[in-house]
Amino acid sequence: MRKLLLLLLATVPVMAFAQGFQVNLHGQKQIGMGHTGTGLLQDGASVLFNPGAVAMLPENYIQAGVSPLMFKSAFNPAGTNTVYNNSNKIATPFTAYAVWGPKNSFWKLGLGVYTPFGGLTDWGTSWTGKYSLESLDLKAIYIQPTISIKLADFMSIGGGFVYNRASVNLTRAIPLSNSAGADGQAQLSGDGKGYGWNAGVYFKTESGVTVGITHRSKVNTTIDAGNAVFTVPASVQANFPQPNTFSSGIPLPSTTSLGFGFYPTSKWTLAFDMNFVHWSVYKALAFDYAKNTAVLADTYSPRNYKDALDLRVGTEYKTTDKLALRLGGGFASTAVIDGYVTPEAPDANRYYLTAGLGYKLANHLDLDLSFEYENVSARKQTNIESQLSGTFRTNVYIPGLSLAYHW
Amino acid sequence: MKNFKSHHILVFAGLLAFTACKTNITTPTPTAGSANFSRYIAVGNSLTAGYADGGLYRDGQLNSYPSIIAKQMASVGGGTFTQPLFTEAQANGSGYVKLTGFDPTTGSPITTPVTTNLAVTGVTAVPGFGNVTTYTKYTGDLNNYGVPGIKLQQITYAPYGNLNGYFERLLPNPTPTNNTTYLDFVTAKPFTFFTDWLGNNDALGYATSGGAGDVLTDKAQFAALYQASIAKLVAGGTGGSGAKGAVATIPDVTTIPYFTTVTVPLILANVQKSAPTVTGLYINALVPGTTSTYAPRLATANDLIVLTFPTSKMGVPTGGIPYGLHPLNPIENQYVLDAAEQAMVKDYVVSYNNTIKSIAATNGLAVFDAYTFLTNVKANGLVVNGISLSSNFVSGGIFSLDGVHLTPRGYAIVANEFIKAINSKYGSSVPLADVSAYSGVKFP
C-alpha cells in the first residue's frame, strides 16, 4: 500500500568534493621567497614558473623536492561551543624538474612533474558534517615536457604540454542507520586524466629588472569508471546497486602570472608575483553513476567559484657563496563565494609567510629548505546545499626540502 | 651526505611538532542569560517521555527531547536530569515495533512487534473505565514527567493515575488507589526551569481515532486548564521561588505521516489492479455542519486514511457487499479523518495554540511554535547538516514507525528548536545539540 515508498528516500548521496585548493608548492627556492619565480631565474622550477625563462638558465638541472603539508582545520558549528578538528594527515606535494640544453645554445628542453592541485582532509566518521564529508584525498599530478627558446639576449619564450594524472578518494556518511544505529557510507574512488599546456615569456630589461609572464591552461580532468561503493543496511541495498561506477569531470583552472625580479645588489634579489586564477570555470561538481535507481540519482552540486587573485613578494640574500636566506609572503583571495563553503575546501582569504635557506652542499649540489605558514581566515558560513552552518578556520604548516644537481 | 641526513632529521622533528598542534577557534562562552537551569523539569505527554515506534522503551527515553535539552544545558549551569528509565533488563518497556523489511512487490515497510524484555506487570480492569496496562514502578528522582497519552484536560483529575499505566508507574500506590493529580505531582518539588508540551492529545486523540473514539477538549476548558497549569509552573513548584520556562504549540495533525502515508489514491490504485472498473472508495464521513452525524460518501484525496488501516479489508465482502467500494459498506469512520473532521480539528488546534501563545506571552515564557515548524517541514522539507529530512513515513527521518512520534533525530531537532526559543527569550546561549549524532529510522 505504501507503494514506492522508498522512491521518496531523501538520502541521495550528493557527493561533494571541491578540487580543494591550489597547491602552490613548486620549488623550495621559490617557496622560501613567497612563491615568487615568474620573473626570476632560479633553477629548474622555471619549467613551471615560467617555461619562457628556461632557455635563459645558465646551467642544466635535475632536482626534486617534497613539501609535507599539514592542513589543520577546525570547525565550530553555529550555536555551539563544540570544536571539531580534522585528523592529522600529511599530504606530500612533490616536485621534480629536469632542464637540459647544450652549453651556450639558444634552446633548452625541460620536464616537470609537480602537484598543482590536491587536498587531503579527514574529519572522521563522527563529526557533525559527516554527511557532507568524512574524508577526501585528491591528487593531481601534472607531467609537463617543455621547450624554451632564447629569441634574443633579452628575451626568451617557452611552452609545454601538460598531462594530468588525478586520483580521488572520498568518503561520506549516508543517513541510513542500520539496526545498530550506525550510518551508511559512500566511498568514491577513481583515477582520471586531463590535458593542458603551459607557456611563458621572459625579458631582461635595460634597467636590469627581469619580467615574466606565464599562462598555465585549464586542465579538464575526467574520471571514468571510478568505483562507487555504498555500504548501507541490507534492506535498502537494492537501491544502491553494487558494483557501481561513476564518472565525473573536474576543471582545474588556468593561472595567469606576471612576475618581476629586482636586483639591488649582486647578492640581493627582490621579487614580486601576481597570479590570476580563473576559478570561475568550476561551476559544479557532478557525478554520473553507471547504475542509477530512484534513490541513487546522478548528482549536481553547484560550486560557483569565482576568480581569485594571489599577490606575492619575496626576497633572497646570498650571505656567502654557500648560503642563501629567503623570506616571503603573500595574500590569496578565496575562490569560494558565500554559501558554498564546504568541509572539502573550507576556504577563505588567506595570507602566508614563508622562509627558506639554500645551502651549497657540494660544487654542483644545492640543498634548499623551506617553511611556510598559511593562515586561512575564520569564516562563518551556512552552506546553501547542506545547511551545514558554522565557522571554519584553518592553519597550514608546510616544511619542505629539495635537492638540485646542476652543471 | 651526512650533512643532508641531519637536516632531514631536523625537518622531520619540526614536522612532528606541527602534527601535534591543533587549530583553535574562539567559541562564545555559553551563558544561562536570565534563566536558571539548575533544576529543569519537563512536563508533557508521550513526545516528552521519548515515546517512539508505538511504544515507550529505554532507547526512546534516552533520546527524549528533554534529555537532549538537559544535556545541552549542562554547560550553562544545568543540573542532573533524571528520567524514569526502564531498566536494562526491561529495556523494551511497553514494547514497540521495529522495521524488519520491505514488501518486495509494493515496497511497503514491514514492521514487527518487539515483545521481549518488557516492563509490563499486568492488566488491571478498572471499573467504569476499562483495562489499564501497568508497568514496573519507577521510584527515585524525576525530571522528565512526560506521561504518554495524557491530555491537558486530565492534569487536574485526581483518579487519572489509576487510568494511565505510564502515570501509575511513577506514583507510589497501585491502581486504583492513587489520588494525586498530574499537575500536583509535577509541582510537588521546587524547580527553576520547565518545558511544557501538553495539549497534543486533546486534539490528537480525536484525530488518530478518525473522529470515532475520542472527543476534542472544549476550547474554554483548555484555556482555563492551561492558565491554571502555567500559573503553577511559573511559581516554581512547592517551595520554589519562581521558574522560567518554554512551552510548545500543538502541531497540525495533517502534517504527520500517520495521516499522510496511506492515501485514498494509493488505496484506489491498488484496488484497481484486481478490479479495474472500480472508480472510487466509499467512506463513512462526518456531515459538514454537524459534529457527530455520519453518512457514506465517495472519498476524495482530501480525506485522510490512518496509517494503521488494514488495507487487506478492501473489497472483501460483508453481507455480499464489498468493503469500501459501496455506500452500504463504507470504510469505517475510525480509519478516516475526513475533510470535515480535519476542519474541526484544525479549528480546535488553532484555538488551543492561540491560548498557549497568549498565556506564554503574559507569563514571559519562550515558545517553540511546533505548529508552524512542522507545517513548514511538511511543505518544504528540512535540510540539517547535509541530511535531507521530510515528513514522509520511514524515509523522512524525523518520524518514527508509528507515524506520530519522532525518531531520535527528530527529537534532537525539536530539542534544538526549544533551545533556540529559550536562548532568544532569556538571552542565554545554551549550545545546540548535534543532530548528526542522533539516528533516524533504523533499517534492518
CSV table of N, CA and C in Angstrom, one decimal, chain B residues 73 86 101 105 112 120 139 160 182 196 203 238 251 348 354 362 368 387 394 418:
chain,number,residue,atom,x,y,z
B,73,MET,N,22.1,21.9,28.4
B,73,MET,CA,22.0,22.9,29.5
B,73,MET,C,23.2,22.7,30.5
B,86,PHE,N,13.3,2.7,32.0
B,86,PHE,CA,13.1,1.3,32.2
B,86,PHE,C,14.5,0.7,32.4
B,101,GLY,N,11.8,-5.1,7.3
B,101,GLY,CA,12.0,-5.3,5.9
B,101,GLY,C,11.0,-4.5,5.0
B,105,THR,N,7.0,-6.5,-3.4
B,105,THR,CA,6.3,-6.1,-4.6
B,105,THR,C,5.8,-4.6,-4.4
B,112,THR,N,7.5,-5.3,12.8
B,112,THR,CA,7.3,-6.4,13.7
B,112,THR,C,7.4,-6.0,15.1
B,120,VAL,N,6.0,-4.7,31.4
B,120,VAL,CA,4.6,-4.9,31.7
B,120,VAL,C,4.4,-5.8,32.9
B,139,THR,N,10.9,4.3,41.0
B,139,THR,CA,11.0,5.2,42.2
B,139,THR,C,12.3,5.9,42.1
B,160,TYR,N,-6.7,10.1,37.8
B,160,TYR,CA,-6.1,9.8,36.5
B,160,TYR,C,-4.9,8.8,36.6
B,182,TYR,N,-1.9,15.1,38.1
B,182,TYR,CA,-0.7,15.2,37.4
B,182,TYR,C,0.0,16.5,37.7
B,196,ASP,N,7.1,22.7,28.8
B,196,ASP,CA,5.7,22.2,28.9
B,196,ASP,C,5.2,22.0,27.4
B,203,ALA,N,-6.2,17.1,21.0
B,203,ALA,CA,-6.7,17.1,19.6
B,203,ALA,C,-6.4,15.7,18.9
B,238,THR,N,6.2,23.5,44.7
B,238,THR,CA,6.1,23.7,46.1
B,238,THR,C,7.5,24.0,46.7
B,251,PRO,N,1.1,20.7,17.0
B,251,PRO,CA,1.2,20.6,15.5
B,251,PRO,C,-0.2,20.4,14.8
B,348,TYR,N,-10.0,23.6,16.3
B,348,TYR,CA,-9.6,23.5,17.8
B,348,TYR,C,-8.2,23.7,18.0
B,354,ASN,N,-3.6,29.5,20.1
B,354,ASN,CA,-3.8,30.9,20.4
B,354,ASN,C,-3.8,31.1,21.9
B,362,THR,N,1.9,36.4,28.3
B,362,THR,CA,1.6,37.0,29.5
B,362,THR,C,2.6,36.7,30.6
B,368,PHE,N,8.1,27.5,21.6
B,368,PHE,CA,8.5,26.7,20.4
B,368,PHE,C,7.2,26.5,19.6
B,387,ILE,N,21.7,16.5,5.8
B,387,ILE,CA,20.7,15.4,5.9
B,387,ILE,C,19.4,16.0,5.3
B,394,VAL,N,8.9,6.7,7.3
B,394,VAL,CA,10.2,6.0,7.3
B,394,VAL,C,11.3,6.7,6.6
B,418,PHE,N,13.5,24.1,20.7
B,418,PHE,CA,13.2,24.6,22.1
B,418,PHE,C,14.4,25.4,22.6
